[in-house]
Short mmCIF file of C-alpha atoms and ligand atoms in Angstrom, two decimals:
data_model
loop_
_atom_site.label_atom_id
_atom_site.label_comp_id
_atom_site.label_asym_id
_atom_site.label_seq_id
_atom_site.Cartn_x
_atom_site.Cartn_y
_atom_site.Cartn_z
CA UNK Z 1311 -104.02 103.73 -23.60
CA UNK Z 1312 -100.94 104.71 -21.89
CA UNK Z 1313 -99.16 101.39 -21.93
CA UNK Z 1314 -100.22 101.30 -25.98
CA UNK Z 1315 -98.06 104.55 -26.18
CA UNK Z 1316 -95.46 103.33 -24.34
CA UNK Z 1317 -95.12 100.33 -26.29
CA UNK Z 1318 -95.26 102.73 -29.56
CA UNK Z 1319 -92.94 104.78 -28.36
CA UNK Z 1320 -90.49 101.87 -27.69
CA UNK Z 1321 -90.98 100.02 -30.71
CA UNK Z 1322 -90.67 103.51 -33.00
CA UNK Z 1323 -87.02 104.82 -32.16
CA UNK Z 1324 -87.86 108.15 -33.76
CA UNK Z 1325 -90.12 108.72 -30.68
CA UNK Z 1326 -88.58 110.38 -27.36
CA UNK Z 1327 -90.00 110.13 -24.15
CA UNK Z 1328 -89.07 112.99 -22.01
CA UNK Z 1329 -90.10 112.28 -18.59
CA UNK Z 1330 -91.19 114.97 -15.54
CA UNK Z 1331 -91.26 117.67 -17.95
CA UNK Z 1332 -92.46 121.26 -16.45
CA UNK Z 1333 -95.51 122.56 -17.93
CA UNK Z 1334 -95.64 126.22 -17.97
CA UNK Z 1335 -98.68 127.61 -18.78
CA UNK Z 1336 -100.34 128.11 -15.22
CA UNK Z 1337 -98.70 128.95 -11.83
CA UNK Z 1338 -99.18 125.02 -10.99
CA UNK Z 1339 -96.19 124.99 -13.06
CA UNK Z 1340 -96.75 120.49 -12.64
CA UNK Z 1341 -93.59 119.11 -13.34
CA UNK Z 1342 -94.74 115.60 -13.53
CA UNK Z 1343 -95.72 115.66 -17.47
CA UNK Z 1344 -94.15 112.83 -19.58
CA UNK Z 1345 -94.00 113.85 -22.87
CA UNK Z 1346 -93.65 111.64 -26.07
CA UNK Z 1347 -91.77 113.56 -29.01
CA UNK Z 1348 -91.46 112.55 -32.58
CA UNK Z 1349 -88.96 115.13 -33.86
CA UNK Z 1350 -90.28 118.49 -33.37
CA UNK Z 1351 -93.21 117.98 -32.37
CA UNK Z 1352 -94.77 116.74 -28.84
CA UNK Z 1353 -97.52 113.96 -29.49
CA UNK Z 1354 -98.45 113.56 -26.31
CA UNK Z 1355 -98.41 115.03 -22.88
CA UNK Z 1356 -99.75 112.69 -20.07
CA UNK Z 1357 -100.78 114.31 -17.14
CA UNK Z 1358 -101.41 117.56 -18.64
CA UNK Z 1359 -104.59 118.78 -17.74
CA UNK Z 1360 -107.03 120.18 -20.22
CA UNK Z 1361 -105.32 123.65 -20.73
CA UNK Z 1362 -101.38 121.79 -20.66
CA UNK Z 1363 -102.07 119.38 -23.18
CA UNK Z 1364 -103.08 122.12 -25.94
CA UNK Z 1365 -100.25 123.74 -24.93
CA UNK Z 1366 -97.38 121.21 -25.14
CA UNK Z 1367 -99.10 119.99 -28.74
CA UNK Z 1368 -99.41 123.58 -30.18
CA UNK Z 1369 -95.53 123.82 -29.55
CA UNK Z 1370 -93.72 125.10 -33.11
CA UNK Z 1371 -90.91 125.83 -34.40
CA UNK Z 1372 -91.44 129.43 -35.75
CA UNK Z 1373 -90.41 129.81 -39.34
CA UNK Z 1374 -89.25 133.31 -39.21
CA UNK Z 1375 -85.25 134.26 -38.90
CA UNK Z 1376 -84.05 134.23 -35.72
CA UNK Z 1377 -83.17 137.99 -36.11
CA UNK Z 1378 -85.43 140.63 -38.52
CA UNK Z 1379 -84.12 144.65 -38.34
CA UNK Z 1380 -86.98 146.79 -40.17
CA UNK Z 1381 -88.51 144.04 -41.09
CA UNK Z 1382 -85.20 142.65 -43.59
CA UNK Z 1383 -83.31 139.63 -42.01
CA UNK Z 1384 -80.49 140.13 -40.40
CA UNK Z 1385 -77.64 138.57 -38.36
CA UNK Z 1386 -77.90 137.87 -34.51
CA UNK Z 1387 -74.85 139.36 -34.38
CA UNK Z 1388 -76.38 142.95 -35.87
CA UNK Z 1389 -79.69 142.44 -34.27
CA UNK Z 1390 -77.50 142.42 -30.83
CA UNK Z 1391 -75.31 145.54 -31.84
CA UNK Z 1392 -78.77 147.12 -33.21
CA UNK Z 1393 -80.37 146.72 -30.22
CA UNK Z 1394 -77.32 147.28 -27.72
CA UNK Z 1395 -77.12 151.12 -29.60
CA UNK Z 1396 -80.35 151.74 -29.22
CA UNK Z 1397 -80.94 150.84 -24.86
CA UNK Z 1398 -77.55 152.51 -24.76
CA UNK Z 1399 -78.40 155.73 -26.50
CA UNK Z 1400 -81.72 156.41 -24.89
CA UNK Z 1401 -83.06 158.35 -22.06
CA UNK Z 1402 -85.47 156.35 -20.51
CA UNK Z 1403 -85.68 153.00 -21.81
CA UNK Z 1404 -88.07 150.40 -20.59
CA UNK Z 1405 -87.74 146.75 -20.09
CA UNK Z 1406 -91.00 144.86 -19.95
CA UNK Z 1407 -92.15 141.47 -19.78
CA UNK Z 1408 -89.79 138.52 -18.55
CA UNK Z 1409 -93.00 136.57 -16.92
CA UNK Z 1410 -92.06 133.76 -20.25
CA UNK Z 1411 -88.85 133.02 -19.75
CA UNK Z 1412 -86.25 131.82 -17.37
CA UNK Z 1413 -84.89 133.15 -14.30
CA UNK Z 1414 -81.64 133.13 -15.55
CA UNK Z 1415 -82.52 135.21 -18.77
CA UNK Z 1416 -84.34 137.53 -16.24
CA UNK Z 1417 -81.75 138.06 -14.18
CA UNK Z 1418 -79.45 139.40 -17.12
CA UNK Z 1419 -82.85 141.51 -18.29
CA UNK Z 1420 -82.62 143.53 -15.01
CA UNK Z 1421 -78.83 143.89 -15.20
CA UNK Z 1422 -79.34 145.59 -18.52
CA UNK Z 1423 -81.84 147.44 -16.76
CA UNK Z 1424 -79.31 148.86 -14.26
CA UNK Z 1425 -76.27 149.53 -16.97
CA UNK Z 1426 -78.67 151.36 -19.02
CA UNK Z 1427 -80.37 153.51 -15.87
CA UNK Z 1428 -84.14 152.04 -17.31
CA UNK Z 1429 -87.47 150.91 -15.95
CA UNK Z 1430 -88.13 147.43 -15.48
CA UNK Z 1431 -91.36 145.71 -15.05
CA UNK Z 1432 -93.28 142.85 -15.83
CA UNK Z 1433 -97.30 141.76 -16.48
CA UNK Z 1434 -97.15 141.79 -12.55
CA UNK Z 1435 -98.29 145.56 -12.92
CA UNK Z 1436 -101.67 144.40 -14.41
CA UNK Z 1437 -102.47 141.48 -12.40
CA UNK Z 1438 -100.73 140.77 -9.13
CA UNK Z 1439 -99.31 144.33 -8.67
CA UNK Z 1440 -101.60 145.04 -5.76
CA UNK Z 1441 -100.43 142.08 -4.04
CA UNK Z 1442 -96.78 143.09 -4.43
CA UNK Z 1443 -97.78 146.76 -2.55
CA UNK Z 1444 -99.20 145.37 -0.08
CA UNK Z 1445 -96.75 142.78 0.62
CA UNK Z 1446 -94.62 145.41 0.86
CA UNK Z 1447 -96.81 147.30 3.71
CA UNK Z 1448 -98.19 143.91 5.25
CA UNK Z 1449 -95.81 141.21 4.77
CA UNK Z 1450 -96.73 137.63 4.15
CA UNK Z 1451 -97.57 134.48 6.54
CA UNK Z 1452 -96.88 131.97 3.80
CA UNK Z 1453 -95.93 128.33 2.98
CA UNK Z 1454 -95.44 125.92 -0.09
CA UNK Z 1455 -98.37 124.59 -2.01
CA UNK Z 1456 -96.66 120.92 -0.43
CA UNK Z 1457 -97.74 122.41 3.33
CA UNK Z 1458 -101.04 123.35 1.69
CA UNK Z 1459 -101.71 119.26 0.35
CA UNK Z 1460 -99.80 117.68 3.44
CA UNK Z 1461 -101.95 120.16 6.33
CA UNK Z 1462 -104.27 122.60 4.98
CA UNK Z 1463 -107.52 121.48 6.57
CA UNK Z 1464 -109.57 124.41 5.87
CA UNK Z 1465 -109.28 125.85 2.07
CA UNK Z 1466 -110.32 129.44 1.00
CA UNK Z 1467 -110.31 130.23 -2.13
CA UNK Z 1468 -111.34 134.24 -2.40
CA UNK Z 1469 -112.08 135.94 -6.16
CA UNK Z 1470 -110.28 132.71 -8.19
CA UNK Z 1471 -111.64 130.03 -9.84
CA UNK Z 1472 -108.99 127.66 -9.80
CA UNK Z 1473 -111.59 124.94 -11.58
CA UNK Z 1474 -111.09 126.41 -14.89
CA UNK Z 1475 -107.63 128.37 -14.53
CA UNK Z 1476 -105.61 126.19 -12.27
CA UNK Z 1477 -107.05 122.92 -13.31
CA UNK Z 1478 -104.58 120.46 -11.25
CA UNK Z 1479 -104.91 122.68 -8.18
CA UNK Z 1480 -107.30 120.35 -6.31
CA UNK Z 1481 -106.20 117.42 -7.50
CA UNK Z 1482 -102.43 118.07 -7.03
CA UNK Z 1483 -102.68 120.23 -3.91
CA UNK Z 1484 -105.50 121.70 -2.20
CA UNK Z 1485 -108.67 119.02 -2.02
CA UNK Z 1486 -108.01 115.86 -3.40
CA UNK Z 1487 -104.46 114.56 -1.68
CA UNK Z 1488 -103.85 112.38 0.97
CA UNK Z 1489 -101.88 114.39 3.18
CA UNK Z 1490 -99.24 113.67 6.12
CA UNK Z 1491 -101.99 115.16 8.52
CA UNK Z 1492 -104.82 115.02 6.18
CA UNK Z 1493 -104.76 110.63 5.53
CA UNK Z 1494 -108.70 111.01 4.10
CA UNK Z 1495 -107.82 113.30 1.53
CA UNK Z 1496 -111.16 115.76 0.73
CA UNK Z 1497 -112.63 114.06 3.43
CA UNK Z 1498 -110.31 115.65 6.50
CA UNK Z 1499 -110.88 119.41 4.09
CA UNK Z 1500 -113.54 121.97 4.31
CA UNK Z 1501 -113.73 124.17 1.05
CA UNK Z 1502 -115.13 127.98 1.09
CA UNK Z 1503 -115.34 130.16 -2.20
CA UNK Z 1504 -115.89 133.51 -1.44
CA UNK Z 1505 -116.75 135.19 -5.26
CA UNK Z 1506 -118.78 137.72 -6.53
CA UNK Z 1507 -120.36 135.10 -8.62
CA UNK Z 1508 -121.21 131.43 -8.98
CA UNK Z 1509 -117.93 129.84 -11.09
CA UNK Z 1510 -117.30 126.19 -11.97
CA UNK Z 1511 -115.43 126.18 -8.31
CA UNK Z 1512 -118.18 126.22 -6.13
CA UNK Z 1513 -119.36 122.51 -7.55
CA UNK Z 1514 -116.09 121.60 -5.51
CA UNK Z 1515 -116.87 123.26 -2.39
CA UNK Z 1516 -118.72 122.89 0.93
CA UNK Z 1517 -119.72 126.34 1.88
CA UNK Z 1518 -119.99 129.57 -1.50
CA UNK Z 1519 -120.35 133.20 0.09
CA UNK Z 1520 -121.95 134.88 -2.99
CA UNK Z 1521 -120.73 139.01 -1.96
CA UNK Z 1522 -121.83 141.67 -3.60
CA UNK Z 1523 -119.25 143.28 -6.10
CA UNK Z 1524 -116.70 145.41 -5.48
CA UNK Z 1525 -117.21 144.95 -1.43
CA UNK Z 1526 -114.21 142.29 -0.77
CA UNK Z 1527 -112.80 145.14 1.62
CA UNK Z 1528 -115.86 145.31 3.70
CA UNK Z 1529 -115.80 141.88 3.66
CA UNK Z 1530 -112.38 141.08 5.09
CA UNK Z 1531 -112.94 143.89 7.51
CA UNK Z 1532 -116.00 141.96 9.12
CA UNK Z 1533 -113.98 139.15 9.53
CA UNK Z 1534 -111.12 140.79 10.80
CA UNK Z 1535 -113.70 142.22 13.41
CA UNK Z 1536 -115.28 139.04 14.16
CA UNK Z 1537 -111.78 137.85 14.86
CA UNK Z 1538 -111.39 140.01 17.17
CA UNK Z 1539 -115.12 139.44 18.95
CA UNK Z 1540 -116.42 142.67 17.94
CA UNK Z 1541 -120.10 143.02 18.18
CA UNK Z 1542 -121.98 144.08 13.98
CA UNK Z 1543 -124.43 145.33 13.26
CA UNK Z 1544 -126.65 142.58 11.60
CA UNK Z 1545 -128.38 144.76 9.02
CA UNK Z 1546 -125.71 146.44 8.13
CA UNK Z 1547 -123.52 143.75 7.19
CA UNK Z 1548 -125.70 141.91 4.83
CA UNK Z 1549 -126.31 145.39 3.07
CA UNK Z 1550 -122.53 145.90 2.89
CA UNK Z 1551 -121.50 142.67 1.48
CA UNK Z 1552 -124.97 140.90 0.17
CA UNK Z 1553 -124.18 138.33 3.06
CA UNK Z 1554 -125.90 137.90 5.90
CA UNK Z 1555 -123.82 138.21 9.68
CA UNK Z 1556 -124.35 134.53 10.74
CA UNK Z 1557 -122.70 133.25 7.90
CA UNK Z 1558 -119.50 135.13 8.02
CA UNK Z 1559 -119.88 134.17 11.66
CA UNK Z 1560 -119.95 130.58 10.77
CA UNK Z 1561 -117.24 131.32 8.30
CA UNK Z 1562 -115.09 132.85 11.13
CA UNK Z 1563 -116.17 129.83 13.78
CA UNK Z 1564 -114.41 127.58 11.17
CA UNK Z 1565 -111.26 129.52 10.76
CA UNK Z 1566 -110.54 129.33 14.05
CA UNK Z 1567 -111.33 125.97 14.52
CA UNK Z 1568 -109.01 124.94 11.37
CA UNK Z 1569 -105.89 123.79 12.22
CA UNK Z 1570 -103.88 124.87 9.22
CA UNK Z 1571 -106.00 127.74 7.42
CA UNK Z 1572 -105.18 128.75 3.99
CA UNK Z 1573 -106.45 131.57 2.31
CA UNK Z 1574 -105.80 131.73 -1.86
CA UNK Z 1575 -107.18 134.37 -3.41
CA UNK Z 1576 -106.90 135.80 -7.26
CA UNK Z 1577 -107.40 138.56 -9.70
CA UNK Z 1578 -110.97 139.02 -8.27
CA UNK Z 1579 -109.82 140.54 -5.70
CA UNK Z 1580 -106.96 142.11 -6.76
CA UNK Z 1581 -107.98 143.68 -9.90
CA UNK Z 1582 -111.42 144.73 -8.76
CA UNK Z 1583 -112.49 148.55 -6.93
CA UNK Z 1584 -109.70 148.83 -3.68
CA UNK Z 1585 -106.93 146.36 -5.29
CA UNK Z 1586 -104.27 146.70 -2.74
CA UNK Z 1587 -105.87 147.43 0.20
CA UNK Z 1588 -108.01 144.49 -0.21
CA UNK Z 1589 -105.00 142.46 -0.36
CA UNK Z 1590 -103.45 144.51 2.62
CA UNK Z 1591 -106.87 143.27 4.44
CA UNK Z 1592 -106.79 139.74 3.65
CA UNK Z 1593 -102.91 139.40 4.70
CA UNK Z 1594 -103.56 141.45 7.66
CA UNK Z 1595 -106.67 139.16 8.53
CA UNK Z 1596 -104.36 135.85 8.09
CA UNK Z 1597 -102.06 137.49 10.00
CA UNK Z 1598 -104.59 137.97 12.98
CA UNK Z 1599 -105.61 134.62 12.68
CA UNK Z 1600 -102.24 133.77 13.62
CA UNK Z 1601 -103.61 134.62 17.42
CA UNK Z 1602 -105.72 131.24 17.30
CA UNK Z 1603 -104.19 128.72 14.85
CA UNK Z 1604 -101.75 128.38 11.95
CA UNK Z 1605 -103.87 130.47 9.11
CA UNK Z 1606 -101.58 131.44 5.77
CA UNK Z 1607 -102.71 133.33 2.58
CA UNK Z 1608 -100.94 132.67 -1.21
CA UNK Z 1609 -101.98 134.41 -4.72
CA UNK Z 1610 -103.09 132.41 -7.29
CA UNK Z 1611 -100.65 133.26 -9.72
CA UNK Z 1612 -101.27 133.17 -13.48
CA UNK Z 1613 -98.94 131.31 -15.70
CA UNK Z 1614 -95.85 131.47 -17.25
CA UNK Z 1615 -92.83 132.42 -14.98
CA UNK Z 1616 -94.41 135.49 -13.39
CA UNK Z 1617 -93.39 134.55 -10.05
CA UNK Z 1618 -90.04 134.35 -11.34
CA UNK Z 1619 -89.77 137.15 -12.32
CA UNK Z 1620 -91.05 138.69 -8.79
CA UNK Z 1621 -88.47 137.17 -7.35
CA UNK Z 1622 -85.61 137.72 -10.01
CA UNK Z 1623 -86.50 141.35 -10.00
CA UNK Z 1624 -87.00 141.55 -5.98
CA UNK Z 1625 -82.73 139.66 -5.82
CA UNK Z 1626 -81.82 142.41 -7.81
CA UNK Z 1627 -83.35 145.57 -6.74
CA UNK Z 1628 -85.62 145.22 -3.29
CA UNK Z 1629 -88.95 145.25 -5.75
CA UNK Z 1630 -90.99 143.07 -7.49
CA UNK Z 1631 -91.79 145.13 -10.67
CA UNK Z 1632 -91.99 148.68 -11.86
CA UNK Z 1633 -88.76 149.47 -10.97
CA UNK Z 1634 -87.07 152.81 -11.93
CA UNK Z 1635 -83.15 152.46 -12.21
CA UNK Z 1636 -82.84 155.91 -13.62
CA UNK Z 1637 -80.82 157.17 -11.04
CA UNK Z 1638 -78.34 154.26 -10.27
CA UNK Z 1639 -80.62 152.81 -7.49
CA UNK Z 1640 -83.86 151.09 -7.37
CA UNK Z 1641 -87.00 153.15 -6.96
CA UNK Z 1642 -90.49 151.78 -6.58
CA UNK Z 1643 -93.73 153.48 -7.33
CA UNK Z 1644 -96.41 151.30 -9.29
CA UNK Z 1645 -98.71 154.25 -11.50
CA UNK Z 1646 -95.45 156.25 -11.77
CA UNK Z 1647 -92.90 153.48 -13.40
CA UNK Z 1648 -95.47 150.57 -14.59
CA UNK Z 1649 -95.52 150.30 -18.25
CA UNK Z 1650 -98.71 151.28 -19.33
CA UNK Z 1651 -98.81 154.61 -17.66
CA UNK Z 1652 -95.44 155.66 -18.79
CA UNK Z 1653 -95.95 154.76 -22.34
CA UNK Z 1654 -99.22 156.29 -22.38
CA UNK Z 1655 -97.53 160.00 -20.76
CA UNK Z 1656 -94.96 159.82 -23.89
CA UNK Z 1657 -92.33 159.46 -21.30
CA UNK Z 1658 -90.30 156.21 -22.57
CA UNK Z 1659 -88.25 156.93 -25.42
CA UNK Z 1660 -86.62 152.91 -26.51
CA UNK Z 1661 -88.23 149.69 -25.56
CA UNK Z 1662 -86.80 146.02 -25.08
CA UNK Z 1663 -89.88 143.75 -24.75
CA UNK Z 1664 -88.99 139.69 -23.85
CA UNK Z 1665 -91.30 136.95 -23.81
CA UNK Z 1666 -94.64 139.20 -23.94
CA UNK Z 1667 -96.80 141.08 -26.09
CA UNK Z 1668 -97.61 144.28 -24.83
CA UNK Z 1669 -99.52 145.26 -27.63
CA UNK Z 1670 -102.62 143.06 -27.51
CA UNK Z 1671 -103.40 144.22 -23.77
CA UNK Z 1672 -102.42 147.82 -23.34
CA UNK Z 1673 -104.31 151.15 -24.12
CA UNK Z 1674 -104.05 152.52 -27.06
CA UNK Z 1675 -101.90 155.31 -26.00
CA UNK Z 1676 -99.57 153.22 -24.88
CA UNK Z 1677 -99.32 151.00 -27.92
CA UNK Z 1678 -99.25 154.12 -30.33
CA UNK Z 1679 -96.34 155.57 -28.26
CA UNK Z 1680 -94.34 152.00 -27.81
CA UNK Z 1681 -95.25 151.72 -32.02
CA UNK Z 1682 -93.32 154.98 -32.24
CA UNK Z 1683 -90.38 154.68 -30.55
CA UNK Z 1684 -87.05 152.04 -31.21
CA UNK Z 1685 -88.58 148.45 -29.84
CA UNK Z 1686 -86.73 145.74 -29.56
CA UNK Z 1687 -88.58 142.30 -29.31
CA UNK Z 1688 -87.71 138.96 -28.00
CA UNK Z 1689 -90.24 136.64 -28.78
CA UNK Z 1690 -90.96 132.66 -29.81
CA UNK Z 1691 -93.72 133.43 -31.89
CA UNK Z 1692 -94.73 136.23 -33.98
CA UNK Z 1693 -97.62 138.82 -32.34
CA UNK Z 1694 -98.30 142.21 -33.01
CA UNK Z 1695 -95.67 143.93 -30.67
CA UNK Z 1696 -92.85 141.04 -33.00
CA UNK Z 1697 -94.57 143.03 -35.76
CA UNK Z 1698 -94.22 146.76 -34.63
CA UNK Z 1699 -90.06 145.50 -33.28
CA UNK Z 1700 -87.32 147.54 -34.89
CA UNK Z 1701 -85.29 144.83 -33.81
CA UNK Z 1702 -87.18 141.44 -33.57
CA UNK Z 1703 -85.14 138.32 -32.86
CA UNK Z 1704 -86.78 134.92 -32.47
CA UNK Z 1705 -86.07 132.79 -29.65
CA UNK Z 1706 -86.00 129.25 -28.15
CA UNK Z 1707 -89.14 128.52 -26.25
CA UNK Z 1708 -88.40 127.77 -22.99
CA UNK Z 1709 -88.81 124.93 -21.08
CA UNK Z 1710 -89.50 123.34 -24.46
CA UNK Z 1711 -86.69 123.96 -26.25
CA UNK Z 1712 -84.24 125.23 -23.95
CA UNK Z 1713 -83.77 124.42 -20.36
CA UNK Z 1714 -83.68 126.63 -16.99
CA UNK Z 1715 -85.62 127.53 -14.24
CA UNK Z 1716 -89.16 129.06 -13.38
CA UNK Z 1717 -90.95 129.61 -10.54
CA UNK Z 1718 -94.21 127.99 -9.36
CA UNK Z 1719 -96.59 130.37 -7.91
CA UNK Z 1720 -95.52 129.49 -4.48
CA UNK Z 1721 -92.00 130.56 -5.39
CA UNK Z 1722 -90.32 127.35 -5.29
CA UNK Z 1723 -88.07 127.13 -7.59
CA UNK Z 1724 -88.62 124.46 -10.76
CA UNK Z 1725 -86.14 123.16 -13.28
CA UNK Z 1726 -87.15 122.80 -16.90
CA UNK Z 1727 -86.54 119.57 -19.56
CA UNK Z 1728 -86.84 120.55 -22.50
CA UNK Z 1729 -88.43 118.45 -25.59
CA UNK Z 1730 -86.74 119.65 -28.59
CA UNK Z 1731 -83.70 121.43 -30.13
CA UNK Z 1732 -84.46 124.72 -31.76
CA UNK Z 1733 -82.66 126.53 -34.56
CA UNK Z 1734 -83.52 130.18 -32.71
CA UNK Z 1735 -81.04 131.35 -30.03
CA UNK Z 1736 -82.61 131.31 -26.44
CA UNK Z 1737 -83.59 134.50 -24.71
CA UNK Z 1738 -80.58 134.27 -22.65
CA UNK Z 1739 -78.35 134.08 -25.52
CA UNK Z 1740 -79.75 137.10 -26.53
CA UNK Z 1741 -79.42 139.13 -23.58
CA UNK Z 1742 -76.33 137.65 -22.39
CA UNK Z 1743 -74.96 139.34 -25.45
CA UNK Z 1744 -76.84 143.08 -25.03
CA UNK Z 1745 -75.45 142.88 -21.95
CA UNK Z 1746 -71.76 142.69 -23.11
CA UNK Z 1747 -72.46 145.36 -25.55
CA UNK Z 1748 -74.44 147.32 -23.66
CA UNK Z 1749 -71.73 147.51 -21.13
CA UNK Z 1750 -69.03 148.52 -24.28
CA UNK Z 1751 -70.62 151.58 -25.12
CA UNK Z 1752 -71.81 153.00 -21.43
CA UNK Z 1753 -67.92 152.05 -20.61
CA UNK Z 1754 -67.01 153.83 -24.05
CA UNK Z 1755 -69.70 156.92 -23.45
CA UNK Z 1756 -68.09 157.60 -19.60
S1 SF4 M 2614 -102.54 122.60 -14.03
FE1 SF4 M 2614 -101.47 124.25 -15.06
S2 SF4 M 2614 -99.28 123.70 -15.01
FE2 SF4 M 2614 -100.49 121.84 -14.53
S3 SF4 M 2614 -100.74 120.81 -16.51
FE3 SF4 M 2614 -102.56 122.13 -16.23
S4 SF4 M 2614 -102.02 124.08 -17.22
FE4 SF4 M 2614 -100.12 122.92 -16.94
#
């Protein structure tokens, strides 16, 4: 099949392979896709798993202007000055999204951020926020998903179901390779899913720890007490966590026997009842671990470039998201400057949303507050916060139409080839020239 595309793709000349191509839409972020294009459109993706290749063949050009003010095309040129006036002449703007979209376009977002004295965050307040407190509190024994495939002997995967949201993840870097230390690939691993509920994971592993909901704390606390040879109460333990002692005694006889431990856990545990301290437990129980044998932890990142953007916003202002610049200098308090709760007290008073759509996931205070206030959208396809935009340019998609980098969800950094040429500016464009306008009028206002 592949060599018959090949040999198509040869033969037709209006047919462009684009080889090692970065697929965006999980935090594998693979950038091993070859990708056969036949003007602009990809026809195939090889390699893509079964939620890339959608994604790669979906790909459009949107049809709309590149710029729309009211809802009436208009110039680039006077959707930038449009926009510009507005962050410039507000109170307490708000820059959200960025987790679609290159570093470099996030890294002029936040500088927008700071001329205009606004809050910036990013979809890591809904999902990963929890894990960004309590790195904050804990800190992080980490590595690269290429230590994970080349040592990590002992695999836990905690509240994720990389099976049906990470598809490539065992095959690319957690079970399935031959590594440096591991030359039996699956073979030299031991699996554990520790989940509230049976997903399409535990067919891949060796040992499932069903735990009741909600009691992931409890959980990690037992082990972080069996770690330390504390005597439990047998009774008690099962009732707590719906598991019985022996097993998260076996559980902690293997962890210590592991030579490289790794610990990946995901929005079920980060997004269910305790959020960041049960994220502050399982870092501080890697970190104990530490006492016996190499042991790291990683979040299964979602997709796009949300790690990007924790680490473009981190450069820039010593946080990874809901970041208040409304004084000249960064301040940090996720409930207080995250998106949704600010929109939904009435506090923000402009908006500049890039690469997301707020609109579709937020309560509806929120969205009936960011509805009535000056929005500005950057977006490659139309949604209903494109709709509600004052200003709403179209962009580039990136990585397919324009290139740059993005982060994989173990924060290395990966460049982009892009497929296609668009007729829409990029999102960098775009901000690259708020920025310069932005910085007119504060210049002009002092
Ligand atoms: S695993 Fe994720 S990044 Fe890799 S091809 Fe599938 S969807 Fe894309």
């Amino acid at each position: 099949m592949s060599i018959a595309v090949k040999k198509d793709a040869a033969a037709d000349s209006s047919l462009k392979i684009v080889r090692d191509a970065t697929c965006t839409f999980c935090g594998c972020v693979c950038d091993d896709i070859d990708l056969t294009v036949k003007g602009q459109q990809i026809v195939e993706a090889k390699q893509a798993c079964e939620l890339g290749t959608p994604w790669f063949l979906n790909q459009r050009i949107d049809a709309r202007p590149s710029c729309l003010i009211a809802g009436q095309p208009a110039s680039v040129a006077d959707g930038i000055e449009r926009a510009a006036q507005i962050l410039a002449g507000a109170k307490y703007p708000l820059i959200y999204g960025l987790s679609d979209t290159t570093c470099e376009a996030q890294r002029v977002a936040v500088a927008i951020g700071d001329w205009i004295g606004g809050i910036v965050d990013t979809p890591t307040s809904v999902c990963h926020g929890p894990t960004g407190v309590a790195f904050q509190g804990v800190g992080e024994v980490t590595c690269s998903l290429g230590e994970i495939a080349n040592r990590g002997d002992l695999i836990i995967f905690w509240g994720s179901n990389p099976a049906e949201s990470h598809p490539r993840h065992f095959s690319k870097y957690s079970l399935l390779p031959q590594g440096m230390f591991l030359p039996n690939g699956r073979a030299d691993r031991t699996c554990v899913v520790v989940d509230v509920q049976k997903t399409a994971s535990v067919d891949a592993a060796d040992l499932f720890l069903q735990i009741k909901p909600g009691r992931d704390f409890e959980a990690l606390w037992i082990l972080r007490a069996l770690a330390q040879g504390l005597e439990l109460d047998a009774a008690e333990t099962e009732s707590e966590t719906g598991v019985p002692l022996s097993a998260w005694q076996d559980l902690m006889t293997r962890m210590k026997a592991a030579r490289f431990g790794v610990l990946l856990f995901g929005m079920g545990l980060t997004m269910t009842s305790g959020k960041h301290i049960n994220t502050e437990a399982v870092l501080a129980l890697v970190r104990d671990m530490n006492a016996y044998t190499r042991f790291v932890a990683k979040p299964m990142r979602g997709g796009g470039n949300v790690t990007g953007a924790d680490n473009v916003v981190t450069w820039q202002t010593g946080y990874p998201f809901g970041v208040n610049l409304s004084r000249g200098y960064p301040r940090f308090n996720p409930g207080e400057y995250t998106t949704a709760e600010t929109l939904a007290r009435g506090e923000v008073d402009a908006a500049m949303i890039v690469a997301s759509d707020p609109m579709t996931v937020l309560d509806p205070a929120a969205c009936e507050q960011l509805a009535a206030i000056p929005l500005i959208s950057l977006h490659s396809q139309q949604s209903p916060t494109t709709r509600a935009a004052t200003v709403a340019f179209t962009t580039a998609t990136y990585g397919i139409n324009t290139p740059g980098t993005v982060y994989r969800m173990d924060d290395v950094p990966i460049p982009l080839r892009p497929a296609f040429d668009s007729p829409h500016p990029s999102d960098l464009e775009i901000l690259s020239g708020i920025e310069r306008r932005v910085k007119q009028l504060k210049a002009a206002a002092r």
